[in-house]
Structures are given as C-alpha cells and as structure tokens.
C-alpha cells in the first residue's frame, strides 16, 4: 500500500508483503480496510493508513469485505489460475460465496456455487431487503441455487 503526494509526487510505502491487495474501503467512523486477497486476510487501517488489525478469513480469494456493526461480510471467490503454464488444480468443492463472520469466526455463508463470481457486497436496510425478498418469492428471479450454510 502506497500513499502518493499529488503535489510533490513523493511516494510513501505504508504496507509491504501484501498478496494481491484489493478493495480498499472507508470504515464507518474512521479508518480504512483492505483485502489481502491471496493471504486470506482483511487488514484494518487507522485514519492515517497505519495497520490497526488483521482478520483472518478462510478463503482462496477475498474479492471484497465490509464491516457492518460487529460482523464482517466477505466476498470469497474461487481462485482463477490464468497462466497456461500453471499446474494448480481447481478444488471442485470451492464455491463463490458471501461469508458472514463475527470476531470469533465464521457464522454462515451464502453460497452461489462455483460458476457465479461475485464482485462486492453491501449491507442494505431491512425494508429494502424485504422488497428484494418479495420480488424473489413472487418468481421474478430463480434463487433456488443460492444456499445459506450455517457454521452452528
């Protein structure tokens, strides 16, 4: 993670050793967070972009994450190997999902299967969620392939 002074062009290296950093976001209140995608971690930063904490997430690729109250919502995608020289095998049990995690660990995940890649997650107000649920129940969208899996 680097900070660039636009006037002088000066570059400050703030964090090193990240493995495919992704999806930097402002945290409610103050500070920031970013996904250390291949390392399976969400990095919490203070308002000055200094590391404040790390949250480990069991994920092959963290695409996005957002803190909502005391829970972390994480988009976990299967890792795609792009090189024709790569020898890595895809795990057929890996799925693209949203993981709901508390400070003590994962609570549940919403599985979208291996074919549906996710870009981001956003918490929405209850009234909006109820509107979406009504639309889904009325047959506008087939969501039978989306499955909640609980860790309890």
C-alpha positions as a LaTeX table, in Angstrom:
\begin{tabular}{lrrr}
\hline
Residue & $x$ (\AA) & $y$ (\AA) & $z$ (\AA) \\
\hline
Unk1 & 0.00 & 0.00 & 0.00 \\
Unk2 & 1.45 & 3.34 & $-1.00$ \\
Unk3 & 0.49 & 6.96 & $-0.41$ \\
Unk4 & 1.32 & 9.45 & $-3.16$ \\
Unk5 & 1.60 & 13.18 & $-2.51$ \\
Unk6 & $-0.04$ & 14.67 & $-5.60$ \\
Unk7 & 1.84 & 17.97 & $-5.39$ \\
Unk8 & 5.36 & 16.61 & $-4.98$ \\
Unk9 & 4.91 & 13.14 & $-6.45$ \\
Unk10 & 6.54 & 11.71 & $-3.30$ \\
Unk11 & 5.72 & 8.06 & $-2.69$ \\
Unk12 & 5.46 & 6.59 & 0.83 \\
Unk13 & 5.33 & 2.80 & 1.22 \\
Unk14 & 2.87 & 2.14 & 4.05 \\
Unk15 & 2.40 & $-1.64$ & 3.97 \\
Unk16 & 4.61 & $-4.29$ & 2.43 \\
Unk17 & 4.19 & $-8.01$ & 1.91 \\
Unk18 & 0.56 & $-7.91$ & 0.83 \\
Unk19 & $-0.52$ & $-10.65$ & $-1.59$ \\
Unk20 & $-2.80$ & $-9.07$ & $-4.20$ \\
Unk21 & $-4.28$ & $-6.20$ & $-2.14$ \\
Unk22 & $-7.77$ & $-5.38$ & $-3.25$ \\
Unk23 & $-10.89$ & $-3.40$ & $-2.43$ \\
Unk24 & $-9.83$ & $-0.58$ & $-0.11$ \\
Unk25 & $-12.82$ & 0.90 & 1.72 \\
Unk26 & $-13.52$ & 3.63 & 4.23 \\
Unk27 & $-14.75$ & 2.23 & 7.57 \\
Unk28 & $-17.72$ & 3.76 & 9.32 \\
Unk29 & $-16.41$ & 6.13 & 11.97 \\
Unk30 & $-12.81$ & 6.44 & 10.88 \\
Unk31 & $-10.13$ & 4.41 & 9.25 \\
Unk32 & $-9.98$ & 2.09 & 6.28 \\
Unk33 & $-9.84$ & $-1.57$ & 5.45 \\
Unk34 & $-8.50$ & $-3.55$ & 2.53 \\
Unk35 & $-8.45$ & $-7.14$ & 1.40 \\
Unk36 & $-5.15$ & $-9.00$ & 1.33 \\
Unk37 & $-6.81$ & $-11.25$ & $-1.24$ \\
Unk38 & $-4.42$ & $-14.18$ & $-1.63$ \\
Unk39 & $-3.30$ & $-14.15$ & 2.02 \\
Unk40 & $-6.88$ & $-14.67$ & 3.28 \\
Unk41 & $-6.92$ & $-11.58$ & 5.48 \\
Unk42 & $-8.74$ & $-8.31$ & 5.87 \\
Unk43 & $-6.41$ & $-5.52$ & 7.01 \\
Unk44 & $-7.82$ & $-2.79$ & 9.27 \\
Unk45 & $-6.15$ & 0.61 & 8.97 \\
Unk46 & $-6.50$ & 3.75 & 11.06 \\
Unk47 & $-7.25$ & 7.18 & 9.61 \\
Unk48 & $-3.53$ & 7.64 & 8.82 \\
Unk49 & $-3.38$ & 4.31 & 6.93 \\
Unk50 & $-1.38$ & 2.60 & 9.68 \\
Unk51 & $-2.20$ & $-1.05$ & 10.33 \\
Unk52 & $-4.61$ & $-1.43$ & 13.24 \\
Unk53 & $-5.57$ & $-5.09$ & 12.98 \\
Unk54 & $-5.86$ & $-8.24$ & 10.87 \\
Unk55 & $-8.86$ & $-10.52$ & 10.44 \\
Unk56 & $-8.16$ & $-13.98$ & 9.01 \\
Unk57 & $-10.79$ & $-15.41$ & 6.68 \\
Unk58 & $-10.80$ & $-18.95$ & 5.26 \\
Unk59 & $-10.99$ & $-18.00$ & 1.58 \\
Unk60 & $-8.92$ & $-18.79$ & $-1.52$ \\
Unk61 & $-9.53$ & $-15.24$ & $-2.83$ \\
Unk62 & $-11.08$ & $-12.34$ & $-0.90$ \\
Unk63 & $-12.73$ & $-10.12$ & $-3.50$ \\
Unk64 & $-14.39$ & $-7.64$ & $-1.14$ \\
Unk65 & $-15.22$ & $-7.09$ & 2.52 \\
Unk66 & $-17.30$ & $-4.65$ & 4.54 \\
Unk67 & $-17.79$ & $-4.21$ & 8.28 \\
Unk68 & $-21.42$ & $-3.94$ & 9.34 \\
Unk69 & $-21.92$ & $-3.41$ & 13.07 \\
Unk70 & $-19.93$ & $-6.23$ & 14.73 \\
Unk71 & $-19.93$ & $-8.51$ & 11.69 \\
Unk72 & $-17.68$ & $-8.74$ & 8.71 \\
Unk73 & $-19.23$ & $-9.60$ & 5.33 \\
Unk74 & $-16.68$ & $-11.07$ & 2.93 \\
Unk75 & $-16.96$ & $-11.96$ & $-0.76$ \\
Unk76 & $-14.98$ & $-15.16$ & $-1.18$ \\
Unk77 & $-14.36$ & $-16.34$ & $-4.74$ \\
Unk78 & $-12.62$ & $-19.34$ & $-6.19$ \\
Unk79 & $-9.10$ & $-18.51$ & $-7.26$ \\
Unk80 & $-8.71$ & $-18.40$ & $-11.03$ \\
Unk81 & $-5.37$ & $-19.53$ & $-12.42$ \\
Unk82 & $-4.75$ & $-17.51$ & $-15.60$ \\
Unk83 & $-1.35$ & $-18.79$ & $-16.74$ \\
Unk84 & $-1.29$ & $-21.57$ & $-19.36$ \\
Unk85 & 1.87 & $-22.81$ & $-17.56$ \\
Unk86 & 0.11 & $-23.09$ & $-14.19$ \\
Unk87 & $-0.13$ & $-26.53$ & $-12.64$ \\
Unk88 & $-2.60$ & $-25.66$ & $-9.86$ \\
Unk89 & $-5.77$ & $-27.75$ & $-9.83$ \\
Unk90 & $-9.09$ & $-26.11$ & $-9.03$ \\
Unk91 & $-10.84$ & $-27.52$ & $-5.98$ \\
Unk92 & $-14.28$ & $-28.74$ & $-7.13$ \\
Unk93 & $-15.68$ & $-28.10$ & $-3.64$ \\
Unk94 & $-14.69$ & $-24.42$ & $-3.68$ \\
Unk95 & $-17.63$ & $-22.12$ & $-4.22$ \\
Unk96 & $-18.15$ & $-18.39$ & $-4.60$ \\
Unk97 & $-19.94$ & $-17.09$ & $-1.53$ \\
Unk98 & $-20.53$ & $-14.32$ & 0.97 \\
Unk99 & $-19.17$ & $-15.20$ & 4.41 \\
Unk100 & $-20.69$ & $-13.59$ & 7.49 \\
Unk101 & $-18.04$ & $-13.52$ & 10.20 \\
Unk102 & $-18.08$ & $-12.37$ & 13.82 \\
Unk103 & $-14.95$ & $-11.61$ & 15.87 \\
Unk104 & $-14.95$ & $-15.27$ & 17.00 \\
Unk105 & $-15.06$ & $-16.69$ & 13.46 \\
Unk106 & $-17.39$ & $-17.52$ & 10.57 \\
Unk107 & $-21.12$ & $-17.68$ & 11.33 \\
Unk108 & $-22.58$ & $-18.68$ & 7.98 \\
Unk109 & $-22.10$ & $-18.33$ & 4.27 \\
Unk110 & $-24.38$ & $-17.67$ & 1.34 \\
Unk111 & $-23.19$ & $-19.98$ & $-1.42$ \\
Unk112 & $-23.57$ & $-19.02$ & $-5.08$ \\
Unk113 & $-21.90$ & $-22.16$ & $-6.46$ \\
Unk114 & $-18.67$ & $-22.37$ & $-8.47$ \\
Unk115 & $-19.98$ & $-20.66$ & $-11.64$ \\
Unk116 & $-21.23$ & $-17.34$ & $-10.28$ \\
Unk117 & $-18.39$ & $-14.97$ & $-9.38$ \\
Unk118 & $-19.19$ & $-12.10$ & $-7.04$ \\
Unk119 & $-17.77$ & $-8.59$ & $-7.18$ \\
Unk120 & $-18.82$ & $-6.89$ & $-3.97$ \\
Unk121 & $-21.16$ & $-6.98$ & $-1.01$ \\
Unk122 & $-23.14$ & $-4.13$ & 0.55 \\
Unk123 & $-25.40$ & $-4.24$ & 3.60 \\
Unk124 & $-28.87$ & $-2.87$ & 2.92 \\
Unk125 & $-31.69$ & $-1.63$ & 5.13 \\
Unk126 & $-34.29$ & $-4.16$ & 6.28 \\
Unk127 & $-37.09$ & $-2.51$ & 4.25 \\
Unk128 & $-35.04$ & $-2.87$ & 1.07 \\
Unk129 & $-34.20$ & $-6.49$ & 1.88 \\
Unk130 & $-37.92$ & $-7.19$ & 2.32 \\
Unk131 & $-38.63$ & $-5.69$ & $-1.12$ \\
Unk132 & $-35.99$ & $-7.93$ & $-2.70$ \\
Unk133 & $-37.31$ & $-10.97$ & $-0.82$ \\
Unk134 & $-40.84$ & $-10.24$ & $-2.05$ \\
Unk135 & $-39.61$ & $-9.98$ & $-5.66$ \\
Unk136 & $-37.74$ & $-13.28$ & $-5.34$ \\
Unk137 & $-40.70$ & $-15.08$ & $-3.75$ \\
Unk138 & $-43.02$ & $-13.85$ & $-6.49$ \\
Unk139 & $-41.00$ & $-15.71$ & $-9.12$ \\
Unk140 & $-39.16$ & $-12.81$ & $-10.76$ \\
Unk141 & $-35.82$ & $-14.50$ & $-10.07$ \\
Unk142 & $-34.87$ & $-18.13$ & $-9.61$ \\
Unk143 & $-32.74$ & $-18.21$ & $-6.47$ \\
Unk144 & $-33.12$ & $-21.92$ & $-5.72$ \\
Unk145 & $-29.41$ & $-22.41$ & $-6.42$ \\
Unk146 & $-28.37$ & $-19.92$ & $-3.69$ \\
Unk147 & $-27.92$ & $-21.66$ & $-0.35$ \\
Unk148 & $-27.30$ & $-20.47$ & 3.22 \\
Unk149 & $-24.90$ & $-22.73$ & 5.11 \\
Unk150 & $-24.57$ & $-22.26$ & 8.87 \\
Unk151 & $-21.46$ & $-22.95$ & 10.95 \\
Unk152 & $-23.53$ & $-23.53$ & 14.09 \\
\hline
\end{tabular}
